[in-house]
Amino acid sequence: MLAGLVLLEALSILLFAILLINRQAHEVHQRARLRLAHQASSMALQASEALRQQRPGWVGLSVTMMAETPGVARAMVTDAAGNVLFASAGEPEEMILDRAERAQIPLKAAKEAKVFDFGGNRMESVDAIYTGADLRGYAWVETDRAWDYEQLNTIERGTVMFGIIWICASTLLVLLMARAISRPLAILHRGTRALMDAPDNGSNFPLPVTVRNEFGDLIEAFNRMVASIKEQRSGLNDTLSLLDSMLANAPIGLAFFDRRCRFVRVNSVFAGMTGVPLSRHLGRTLPELLPEPVAQELEDTVQRVFLAEEPIRDVELSGKGGLLNLPWTWLVSAYPVRTKPDEVRWAGVIVLDTSERKRSEEALRRTEKLAATGRLAASIAHEINNPLEAVTNLLFLLRNFCSLDGPALDYATMAEHEVRRISEITQQTLRFYRQSTLPARASMSELLDSILNLYHVRLNTLGIAMERKYDPNMDLYCFAGEVRQVIANLVGNAIDAMPGGGRLIVRARQSRHWRDEEMAGVRLTIADTGTGMSDEVRARIFEAFFTTKDVTGTGLGLWVSHEIILKHRALVHVRSRAASKGGASGTVFQLFFPDNQDLTGQGRKVAATASA
Ligand SMILES: Nc1ncnc2c1ncn2[C@@H]1O[C@H](COP(=O)(O)OP(=O)(O)O)[C@@H](O)[C@H]1O
Ligand SMILES: [Mg+2]
């Protein structure tokens, strides 16, 4: 822009100079014409005066004098016929008028001197010499154009000098302006460009502040703005990275839907659940990717979120699929995503694959039954063992009875043989039941966590609030699998007692034996705000097959648990208040597991108390 300014100025100066020079040239020309006319008429006057006074010699003098005048190249006087009488240079006789000069002669009657151009750059003036009315001749004066041009050249030189000085001065001014305005502007321009092209590249900033004026302030303000944008952007990027990593690494399926129930975003876990590549989800609807009726159920959930603009929790969906065509269950929660307070733009869906948990719950239930069956078989075997021993002894005596005849002896031997088989079977059954893993140190918190996580879904679905309080570094020397089963039984019973919701409290802490201060161990409390038990029920809970749950109960859970408690030389204490008694109902099971016990030996009954 500034270069353009300089160019414009140079052009206008050039134009101005041309105009000025032209004007001057014109004026010089005009002046020369006037001067020439004047010189010719004054020479004609002098000549006519000289002729009138009969002094022709003065005419020659006048010619010579005229020729000496600055700006005159040649002067001469001719007679009326054009013959040269006097000339400033050369001999008059040798001189003749040339054609251009001769062409002027018919105009001799003119009152004034006549100026004319002839040949090249030459200009000449002619005036008639009269004495009275007689035309005596002509006075000719030729100008010295070089002298005129000298003047013109001086003007030209002056103009050019002026132009050069003017251009230099304005260029200097422009340079100063450039330093003060255009450089900072150019820096700003480059900075803006760089910011637009590569917003994350901070190498160009801060921009250099080269001047101390309003433009310098502008650059400083720009630098501050860029720094603040950068800070905001970095904060935003951090948040986005956090969210992205959460989305990518959360062990739950996450998906977002727009109002037309099309996928907007999903994470890899969700893609893993649907079995469709991640990239194929975007823009598709649920029925395009998932089998019915799951697609419809999920779509209904999403639509309900958009309609109610409220979250929906714990919807259980199930089906069969995958490589092994195994049954699966999903626990789905959906919630509205608002971009403005009054506008739900997307629906977020969280999917928890609870198939494994379901299977574990099932397995737990089966283990409980199996353990109970084992224990039942063992106690039957145990009970059979004593009479069996008596029968074996009696058969032995019978066989050795002397009055026995042959066939009777055979029968007795056969009976003895069969009885021995029965005995073997019972022995085997007992051995099988007693065989279990060796005791070891187990983390109490892991044990509790694993059980409570297993019941998580049931707790949520029933609206039971859980309160857990235990030291994560606490451990216990025990048969972990069996202790686990006891806890699972107690928690399961507590949940069964709260079908309409309530509170479940699970606590564990290092403690001492209730009666023996020397004995350290772990005290475990499992309490609920459920239906509670009447005294009659509480008195029988450890009995086999005692249940108040009709079809769903086995009545074996606490019976097996009691056995395990005895095996660990642990204590159990039950307090319960039935709903029928009025006031707050609920049950508290307290257990004390002594630590560092010799558990390899046969368990002996320490204590099992039940009190109101
Ligand atoms: N926390 C509890 N609240 C109320 N009743 C309980 C609780 N725990 C156990 N019971 C009672 O003890 C009975 C026996 O429990 P259990 O041996 O586990 O068998 P099941 O659970 O199969 O009924 C239950 O049927 C129930 O009546
Ligand atoms: Mg039970």
XYZ file of C-alpha atoms and ligand atoms in Angstrom:
640
model
C 0.000 0.000 0.000
C 2.783 2.340 0.936
C 4.731 1.466 -2.207
C 1.557 2.330 -4.126
C 1.421 5.626 -2.296
C 5.004 6.427 -3.280
C 4.303 5.439 -6.876
C 1.196 7.580 -7.000
C 3.107 10.503 -5.642
C 5.946 10.030 -8.157
C 3.415 9.824 -10.961
C 1.643 12.967 -9.883
C 4.936 14.800 -9.527
C 5.919 13.615 -13.019
C 2.608 14.814 -14.411
C 2.990 18.083 -12.611
C 6.552 18.482 -13.944
C 5.443 17.712 -17.504
C 2.612 20.207 -17.265
C 4.897 22.810 -15.726
C 7.619 22.307 -18.315
C 5.090 22.363 -21.116
C 3.608 25.556 -19.814
C 7.061 27.065 -19.391
C 8.116 25.970 -22.877
C 4.975 27.542 -24.282
C 5.629 30.757 -22.401
C 9.290 30.841 -23.412
C 8.174 30.382 -26.986
C 5.594 33.151 -26.688
C 8.071 35.511 -25.064
C 10.624 34.755 -27.737
C 8.051 35.550 -30.427
C 7.145 38.846 -28.783
C 10.770 39.723 -28.266
C 11.611 38.830 -31.838
C 8.711 40.855 -33.186
C 9.753 43.757 -31.046
C 13.396 43.456 -32.138
C 12.441 43.308 -35.822
C 10.157 46.326 -35.552
C 12.740 48.327 -33.553
C 15.426 47.515 -36.159
C 12.975 48.514 -38.938
C 12.262 51.746 -37.123
C 15.994 52.493 -36.690
C 16.575 51.705 -40.375
C 13.730 53.899 -41.542
C 15.021 56.715 -39.328
C 18.533 56.277 -40.733
C 17.218 56.301 -44.302
C 15.086 59.353 -43.586
C 18.192 61.154 -42.316
C 20.085 59.990 -45.395
C 22.487 57.961 -43.287
C 22.429 54.501 -44.747
C 25.572 53.578 -42.760
C 23.522 53.642 -39.580
C 21.404 50.864 -40.909
C 24.485 48.630 -40.950
C 25.320 49.748 -37.424
C 21.838 48.988 -36.236
C 22.150 45.489 -37.789
C 25.437 44.888 -36.024
C 24.056 46.130 -32.707
C 20.989 43.934 -33.059
C 23.156 40.916 -33.739
C 24.984 41.627 -30.480
C 21.740 41.543 -28.454
C 21.488 38.332 -26.347
C 19.131 35.830 -27.873
C 19.693 37.068 -31.451
C 21.450 34.722 -33.840
C 21.387 36.807 -36.995
C 20.125 40.162 -38.183
C 19.943 41.589 -41.681
C 18.280 44.229 -43.770
C 17.099 43.653 -47.345
C 15.641 45.928 -49.907
C 12.011 45.633 -50.896
C 12.930 43.029 -53.471
C 14.592 40.807 -50.904
C 18.241 41.522 -51.795
C 20.427 41.512 -48.701
C 21.881 44.942 -47.994
C 23.279 44.455 -44.527
C 23.897 41.228 -42.685
C 25.332 40.512 -39.210
C 27.415 37.624 -40.528
C 28.975 37.084 -43.963
C 29.073 39.377 -46.937
C 25.675 40.772 -47.938
C 26.316 40.169 -51.628
C 26.823 36.516 -51.033
C 23.647 36.128 -49.056
C 20.288 35.474 -50.449
C 16.973 34.892 -48.719
C 15.925 31.304 -48.563
C 12.495 30.107 -49.635
C 10.754 30.394 -46.289
C 11.988 33.976 -45.919
C 11.082 34.909 -49.412
C 7.529 33.587 -48.788
C 7.093 36.311 -46.179
C 7.714 39.186 -48.557
C 4.187 39.458 -50.073
C 3.060 40.211 -46.515
C 5.138 43.354 -46.511
C 2.023 45.497 -46.142
C 1.454 44.226 -42.656
C 1.597 46.950 -40.056
C 3.394 44.849 -37.521
C 6.421 42.677 -37.516
C 5.742 39.103 -38.573
C 7.226 36.138 -36.768
C 7.584 32.842 -38.606
C 9.260 29.470 -38.236
C 11.438 28.134 -40.841
C 13.544 25.050 -41.086
C 14.136 22.962 -38.027
C 14.157 24.890 -34.819
C 14.684 28.333 -36.353
C 12.354 31.268 -35.785
C 12.629 34.555 -37.470
C 10.842 37.891 -37.521
C 10.493 40.418 -40.298
C 9.227 44.004 -40.407
C 8.918 46.400 -43.259
C 11.035 49.516 -43.414
C 9.091 52.537 -44.543
C 10.106 56.078 -45.097
C 6.778 57.778 -45.234
C 4.615 55.631 -47.475
C 7.558 54.155 -49.399
C 8.504 50.599 -48.686
C 12.269 50.730 -48.575
C 13.101 47.262 -47.436
C 12.813 44.679 -44.639
C 14.480 44.215 -41.295
C 15.111 40.496 -40.488
C 16.019 39.166 -37.029
C 16.611 35.470 -36.351
C 16.491 34.302 -32.809
C 19.152 32.256 -31.060
C 17.019 29.320 -29.910
C 19.854 27.902 -27.860
C 19.573 30.951 -25.641
C 15.828 30.299 -25.219
C 16.410 26.641 -24.534
C 19.020 27.544 -22.002
C 16.248 29.225 -20.024
C 13.908 26.329 -20.511
C 16.597 23.902 -19.399
C 17.103 25.875 -16.230
C 13.403 25.611 -15.471
C 13.416 21.908 -16.308
C 16.395 21.272 -14.086
C 14.729 23.164 -11.278
C 11.550 21.170 -11.683
C 13.377 17.825 -11.756
C 15.384 18.767 -8.677
C 12.227 19.779 -6.912
C 10.574 16.495 -7.951
C 13.471 14.409 -6.716
C 13.606 16.207 -3.394
C 9.855 15.876 -3.041
C 9.890 12.145 -3.810
C 12.784 11.554 -1.421
C 11.026 13.460 1.304
C 7.763 11.641 0.811
C 9.521 8.242 0.594
C 11.158 9.015 3.899
C 7.797 9.957 5.308
C 6.283 6.781 3.963
C 9.098 4.704 5.475
C 8.510 6.332 8.816
C 4.823 5.645 8.468
C 5.580 2.074 7.476
C 7.595 1.614 10.644
C 4.868 3.067 12.776
C 1.775 1.586 11.117
C 2.253 -0.934 8.436
C 4.893 -3.084 10.123
C 2.817 -3.678 13.211
C -0.193 -4.217 10.964
C 1.759 -6.737 8.912
C 2.866 -8.495 12.100
C -0.733 -8.627 13.272
C -1.841 -9.911 9.906
C 0.780 -12.658 9.936
C -0.136 -13.538 13.512
C -3.831 -13.818 12.690
C -3.030 -15.949 9.678
C -0.786 -18.240 11.687
C -3.459 -18.555 14.349
C -6.059 -19.494 11.769
C -3.838 -21.944 9.899
C -2.421 -23.763 12.913
C -4.322 -22.904 16.091
C -2.212 -25.297 18.176
C 1.162 -24.015 17.037
C 2.263 -21.500 19.613
C 5.745 -20.876 18.187
C 4.715 -17.557 16.574
C 3.505 -16.080 19.833
C 3.816 -13.688 21.510
C 4.108 -11.353 18.512
C 6.998 -8.844 18.745
C 5.983 -5.345 19.804
C 8.156 -3.124 17.590
C 6.557 0.247 18.228
C 5.327 2.214 21.200
C 2.053 3.596 19.886
C -1.573 2.565 19.493
C -0.520 -0.204 17.139
C 1.968 -1.520 19.698
C -0.867 -1.547 22.236
C -3.003 -3.405 19.707
C -0.346 -6.115 19.310
C -0.020 -6.407 23.068
C -3.782 -6.773 23.420
C -3.743 -9.369 20.638
C -0.982 -11.304 22.442
C -2.997 -11.274 25.639
C -6.071 -12.472 23.776
C -4.141 -15.327 22.139
C -2.666 -16.346 25.508
C -6.094 -16.420 27.076
C -7.543 -18.398 24.158
C -4.635 -20.805 24.464
C -5.286 -21.258 28.137
C -8.973 -21.871 27.535
C -8.208 -24.222 24.697
C -5.754 -26.190 26.792
C -8.346 -26.466 29.578
C -10.876 -27.615 27.042
C -8.418 -30.083 25.539
C -7.656 -31.479 28.984
C -11.346 -31.967 29.646
C -11.839 -33.540 26.219
C -8.886 -35.882 26.753
C -10.292 -36.870 30.130
C -13.707 -37.519 28.637
C -12.246 -39.334 25.651
C -10.111 -41.576 27.828
C -13.125 -42.233 30.020
C -15.225 -43.092 27.016
C -12.530 -45.322 25.567
C -11.447 -47.099 28.746
C -14.542 -47.286 30.913
C -15.406 -50.967 31.347
C -19.021 -50.165 30.522
C -20.777 -49.679 27.218
C -21.535 -46.045 26.411
C -23.586 -44.781 23.504
C -25.222 -41.492 22.582
C -28.319 -41.091 20.433
C -29.969 -38.160 18.712
C -33.711 -37.516 18.668
C -34.191 -39.898 15.749
C -32.507 -42.635 17.777
C -29.432 -42.683 15.565
C -26.007 -43.401 17.041
C -23.987 -40.231 17.575
C -21.119 -41.769 19.453
C -20.246 -45.124 21.016
C -17.269 -46.537 22.849
C -15.417 -49.710 22.044
C -17.029 -51.639 24.885
C -20.467 -50.892 23.469
C -19.270 -51.903 20.001
C -17.961 -55.114 21.558
C -21.391 -55.760 23.042
C -23.238 -55.254 19.771
C -20.557 -57.141 17.846
C -20.550 -54.433 15.151
C -17.360 -52.418 14.379
C -17.266 -49.054 16.137
C -17.206 -46.996 12.948
C -20.328 -48.640 11.585
C -22.511 -47.368 14.409
C -22.459 -43.668 13.584
C -25.627 -42.440 11.882
C -27.324 -45.861 12.111
C -30.447 -46.676 14.059
C -30.768 -49.433 16.622
C -32.826 -51.852 14.497
C -30.123 -51.628 11.825
C -27.497 -53.015 14.214
C -29.205 -55.016 16.929
C -31.587 -57.975 16.747
C -35.178 -57.670 17.844
C -36.606 -57.398 20.451
C -33.519 -55.840 22.096
C -33.320 -53.052 19.506
C -36.956 -52.123 20.101
C -36.614 -52.208 23.883
C -33.497 -50.043 23.801
C -35.096 -47.630 21.348
C -38.149 -47.346 23.620
C -35.874 -46.499 26.531
C -34.106 -43.790 24.496
C -37.402 -42.334 23.335
C -38.729 -42.284 26.880
C -35.681 -40.273 27.936
C -36.351 -37.701 25.193
C -40.026 -37.528 26.139
C -39.710 -37.351 29.899
C -36.347 -35.537 29.878
C -35.531 -37.597 32.963
C -32.997 -40.378 33.481
C -34.162 -43.972 33.465
C -32.211 -46.450 35.541
C -31.569 -50.185 35.605
C -33.651 -51.539 32.761
C -32.715 -55.188 32.355
C -32.496 -56.509 28.814
C -31.636 -60.079 27.996
C -31.174 -62.326 25.048
C -29.009 -65.043 23.611
C -26.088 -64.548 21.283
C -22.354 -64.332 20.785
C -20.024 -67.070 19.560
C -21.184 -69.612 22.108
C -24.809 -68.503 21.839
C -24.815 -67.938 25.574
C -27.575 -66.073 27.358
C -26.642 -62.497 28.172
C -28.134 -59.747 30.283
C -27.599 -56.004 30.013
C -28.411 -53.510 32.683
C -29.264 -50.291 30.855
C -29.471 -46.764 32.245
C -30.273 -43.793 30.032
C -30.149 -40.090 30.710
C -30.794 -36.853 28.842
C -27.818 -34.796 27.616
C -28.583 -31.101 27.566
C -26.585 -28.576 25.596
C -28.860 -25.786 26.819
C -30.882 -25.851 30.052
C -34.151 -26.274 28.176
C -33.015 -28.463 25.307
C -32.288 -32.179 25.414
C -30.040 -32.765 22.454
C -28.878 -36.333 22.963
C -29.660 -39.331 25.108
C -26.743 -41.071 26.776
C -27.024 -44.793 27.347
C -24.901 -46.748 29.807
C -24.892 -50.480 29.327
C -23.504 -52.847 31.893
C -22.982 -56.407 30.798
C -24.300 -58.321 33.785
C -24.237 -61.733 32.106
C -21.171 -62.815 34.068
C -22.650 -61.591 37.330
C -25.902 -63.343 36.592
C -24.013 -66.536 35.936
C -22.035 -66.105 39.172
C -25.225 -65.524 41.118
C -26.630 -68.650 39.627
C -23.421 -70.535 40.455
C -23.556 -69.225 44.012
C -27.065 -70.468 44.394
C -26.022 -73.811 43.003
C -23.005 -73.999 45.330
C -25.214 -73.272 48.285
C -27.472 -76.110 47.289
C -24.569 -78.407 46.568
C -22.931 -77.653 49.894
C -26.193 -78.217 51.638
C -26.723 -81.482 49.836
C -23.174 -82.541 50.730
C -23.730 -81.665 54.328
C -27.028 -83.514 54.299
C -25.457 -86.566 52.781
C -22.646 -86.363 55.317
C -24.936 -86.122 58.270
C -27.061 -88.975 56.972
C -23.912 -90.986 56.493
C -22.831 -90.035 59.978
C -26.163 -91.015 61.427
C -26.151 -94.308 59.508
C -22.626 -95.069 60.608
C -23.457 -95.816 64.270
C -26.336 -98.217 63.673
C -24.326 -99.678 60.838
C -21.506 -100.422 63.183
C -23.936 -102.119 65.552
C -25.400 -104.155 62.685
C -21.900 -105.157 61.546
C -21.070 -106.298 65.086
C -24.355 -108.149 65.418
C -23.837 -109.899 62.064
C -20.361 -110.883 63.183
C -21.818 -112.380 66.368
C -24.577 -114.056 64.389
C -22.149 -115.588 61.968
C -20.166 -117.080 64.828
C -23.306 -118.421 66.450
C -22.836 -122.213 66.638
C -26.482 -123.185 66.180
C -26.499 -121.613 62.749
C -26.882 -124.116 59.955
C -25.232 -123.966 56.553
C -27.644 -121.781 54.527
C -28.230 -119.470 57.511
C -24.486 -119.005 57.818
C -24.314 -118.169 54.142
C -27.071 -115.588 54.521
C -25.324 -114.039 57.487
C -22.042 -113.872 55.547
C -23.838 -112.266 52.585
C -25.549 -109.764 54.867
C -22.239 -108.963 56.469
C -20.729 -108.462 53.045
C -23.491 -106.081 51.935
C -23.345 -104.167 55.193
C -19.626 -103.683 54.686
C -20.410 -102.182 51.286
C -22.873 -99.783 52.890
C -20.249 -98.849 55.407
C -17.750 -98.160 52.668
C -20.232 -95.913 50.882
C -20.931 -93.891 54.038
C -17.209 -93.609 54.772
C -16.613 -92.363 51.273
C -19.437 -89.845 51.521
C -18.058 -88.487 54.779
C -14.535 -88.297 53.397
C -15.771 -86.460 50.320
C -17.607 -83.856 52.397
C -14.714 -83.233 54.771
C -12.286 -82.854 51.934
C -11.884 -79.151 51.245
C -9.158 -76.694 50.380
C -6.532 -75.756 52.901
C -7.030 -72.675 55.049
C -5.084 -69.578 54.025
C -4.861 -65.804 54.660
C -7.581 -64.021 52.761
C -8.303 -60.358 52.395
C -11.517 -59.641 54.217
C -12.302 -56.572 52.109
C -11.826 -58.460 48.846
C -14.057 -61.200 50.146
C -16.771 -58.725 51.118
C -16.403 -56.674 47.922
C -16.726 -59.680 45.693
C -19.976 -60.712 47.389
C -21.488 -57.248 47.551
C -20.649 -56.585 43.908
C -22.446 -59.752 43.068
C -25.597 -58.521 44.790
C -25.240 -55.002 43.407
C -27.941 -55.354 40.783
C -30.455 -56.870 43.171
C -29.746 -54.140 45.713
C -30.279 -51.447 43.088
C -33.382 -52.968 41.654
C -35.003 -53.319 45.069
C -33.912 -49.827 46.096
C -31.776 -50.998 48.999
C -29.174 -48.526 50.201
C -25.928 -50.190 51.149
C -23.589 -48.967 53.805
C -20.248 -50.696 53.894
C -17.477 -49.973 56.311
C -14.336 -52.034 56.446
C -10.630 -51.632 56.498
C -9.206 -52.518 53.076
C -6.056 -54.027 54.635
C -7.725 -56.479 56.944
C -7.184 -60.198 56.476
C -8.129 -63.450 58.130
C -6.765 -66.955 58.270
C -9.693 -69.078 57.114
C -11.267 -71.292 54.497
C -12.041 -68.352 52.260
C -14.550 -70.151 50.066
C -16.587 -71.198 53.076
C -16.484 -67.848 54.841
C -17.556 -66.363 51.553
C -20.510 -68.670 51.518
C -21.543 -67.686 55.049
C -21.440 -64.001 54.165
C -23.275 -64.587 50.899
C -26.002 -66.475 52.827
C -26.387 -63.714 55.385
C -26.470 -60.936 52.757
C -28.867 -62.965 50.607
C -31.228 -63.458 53.567
C -31.016 -59.754 54.441
C -31.981 -58.812 50.891
C -34.824 -61.351 50.920
C -36.125 -59.665 54.062
C -36.345 -56.250 52.344
C -38.544 -56.727 49.253
C -39.685 -53.098 49.434
C -36.246 -51.575 49.911
C -34.391 -50.562 53.031
C -30.895 -50.344 54.341
C -28.173 -52.977 54.389
C -25.181 -52.448 56.648
C -22.010 -54.474 56.231
C -19.164 -53.796 58.632
C -15.954 -55.579 59.498
C -13.220 -54.597 61.914
C -10.347 -56.016 63.901
C -11.687 -56.980 67.311
C -11.352 -59.172 70.375
C -13.350 -62.211 71.474
C -16.507 -61.223 73.372
C -15.484 -63.285 76.327
C -11.797 -63.924 75.845
C -9.917 -60.604 75.635
C -6.741 -62.452 74.590
C -8.219 -63.720 71.368
C -7.904 -61.348 68.405
C -9.956 -61.687 65.284
C -12.378 -60.079 62.902
C -15.833 -58.935 63.860
C -18.351 -58.945 61.075
C -21.766 -57.296 61.234
C -24.509 -57.743 58.663
C -27.643 -55.821 59.507
C -30.818 -55.056 57.636
C -33.990 -53.038 58.128
C -36.118 -55.866 56.763
C -39.080 -57.785 58.145
C -37.183 -59.207 61.098
C -38.076 -62.508 62.839
C -40.375 -63.558 65.561
C -38.745 -65.309 68.542
C -40.081 -68.643 67.309
C -38.530 -68.236 63.910
C -35.260 -66.976 65.292
C -34.984 -70.012 67.520
C -35.104 -72.336 64.518
C -33.146 -70.578 61.816
C -30.093 -72.864 62.038
C -32.226 -75.962 61.569
C -31.977 -77.796 58.278
C -34.942 -77.245 55.971
C -36.357 -74.532 58.161
C -37.602 -71.758 55.921
C -40.371 -69.192 55.893
C -40.009 -68.536 52.183
C -42.216 -71.224 50.703
C -40.982 -72.292 47.298
C -38.044 -69.891 47.003
C -36.412 -70.983 50.250
C -34.395 -74.132 50.874
C -33.944 -73.667 54.589
C -30.398 -74.861 54.191
C -28.415 -71.583 53.970
C -28.076 -70.894 57.690
C -27.792 -74.563 58.483
C -24.686 -74.830 56.244
C -23.415 -71.471 57.501
C -23.643 -72.689 61.063
C -21.562 -75.702 60.230
C -18.897 -73.472 58.665
C -18.991 -71.112 61.651
C -18.339 -74.033 63.962
C -15.532 -75.256 61.753
C -13.825 -71.889 62.116
C -14.456 -71.817 65.876
C -16.307 -68.611 65.260
C -19.169 -67.053 67.182
C -22.503 -65.916 65.854
C -24.944 -63.627 67.560
C -28.372 -62.807 66.163
C -30.652 -59.964 67.152
C -33.929 -59.417 65.416
C -37.148 -57.472 65.783
C -40.197 -58.516 63.820
C -42.363 -56.001 62.026
C -45.408 -57.350 63.882
C -43.999 -56.031 67.173
C -44.366 -52.457 65.912
C -41.573 -49.904 65.660
C -38.505 -50.344 63.486
C -37.958 -53.926 62.365
C -34.753 -55.568 61.263
C -32.112 -58.161 61.917
C -28.480 -57.975 62.981
C -26.101 -60.877 62.512
C -22.795 -60.489 64.330
C -19.958 -62.916 63.791
C -16.562 -63.163 65.350
C -13.857 -65.076 63.475
C -10.811 -65.701 65.673
C -7.551 -65.222 63.814
C -4.454 -67.456 63.825
C -6.424 -70.537 64.707
C -5.277 -74.016 64.023
C -7.933 -74.831 61.456
C -6.381 -78.009 60.199
C -7.882 -80.055 62.976
C -11.482 -81.070 63.265
C -13.787 -78.161 64.060
C -15.293 -78.238 67.488
C -18.268 -76.356 68.696
C -17.230 -73.119 70.369
C -20.379 -71.134 70.553
C -23.417 -70.295 68.621
C -25.820 -68.131 70.436
C -29.047 -66.605 69.388
C -30.680 -63.950 71.432
C -33.391 -61.364 71.067
N -32.056 -61.298 57.851
C -33.158 -62.009 58.068
N -34.339 -61.391 58.248
C -35.469 -62.092 58.463
N -35.508 -63.415 58.471
C -34.376 -64.102 58.285
C -33.151 -63.411 58.063
N -32.195 -64.368 57.923
C -32.799 -65.559 58.029
N -34.099 -65.406 58.242
C -35.043 -66.444 58.428
O -34.338 -67.665 58.528
C -34.893 -68.611 57.654
C -33.825 -69.601 57.244
O -32.883 -69.006 56.405
P -31.968 -69.886 55.484
O -31.447 -71.015 56.271
O -31.015 -69.053 54.831
O -32.981 -70.497 54.446
P -33.742 -69.729 53.271
O -33.075 -68.487 53.074
O -33.638 -70.634 52.123
O -35.139 -69.580 53.771
C -35.451 -67.807 56.551
O -36.489 -68.487 55.879
C -35.974 -66.591 57.280
O -37.256 -66.806 57.785
Mg -31.043 -68.201 52.784
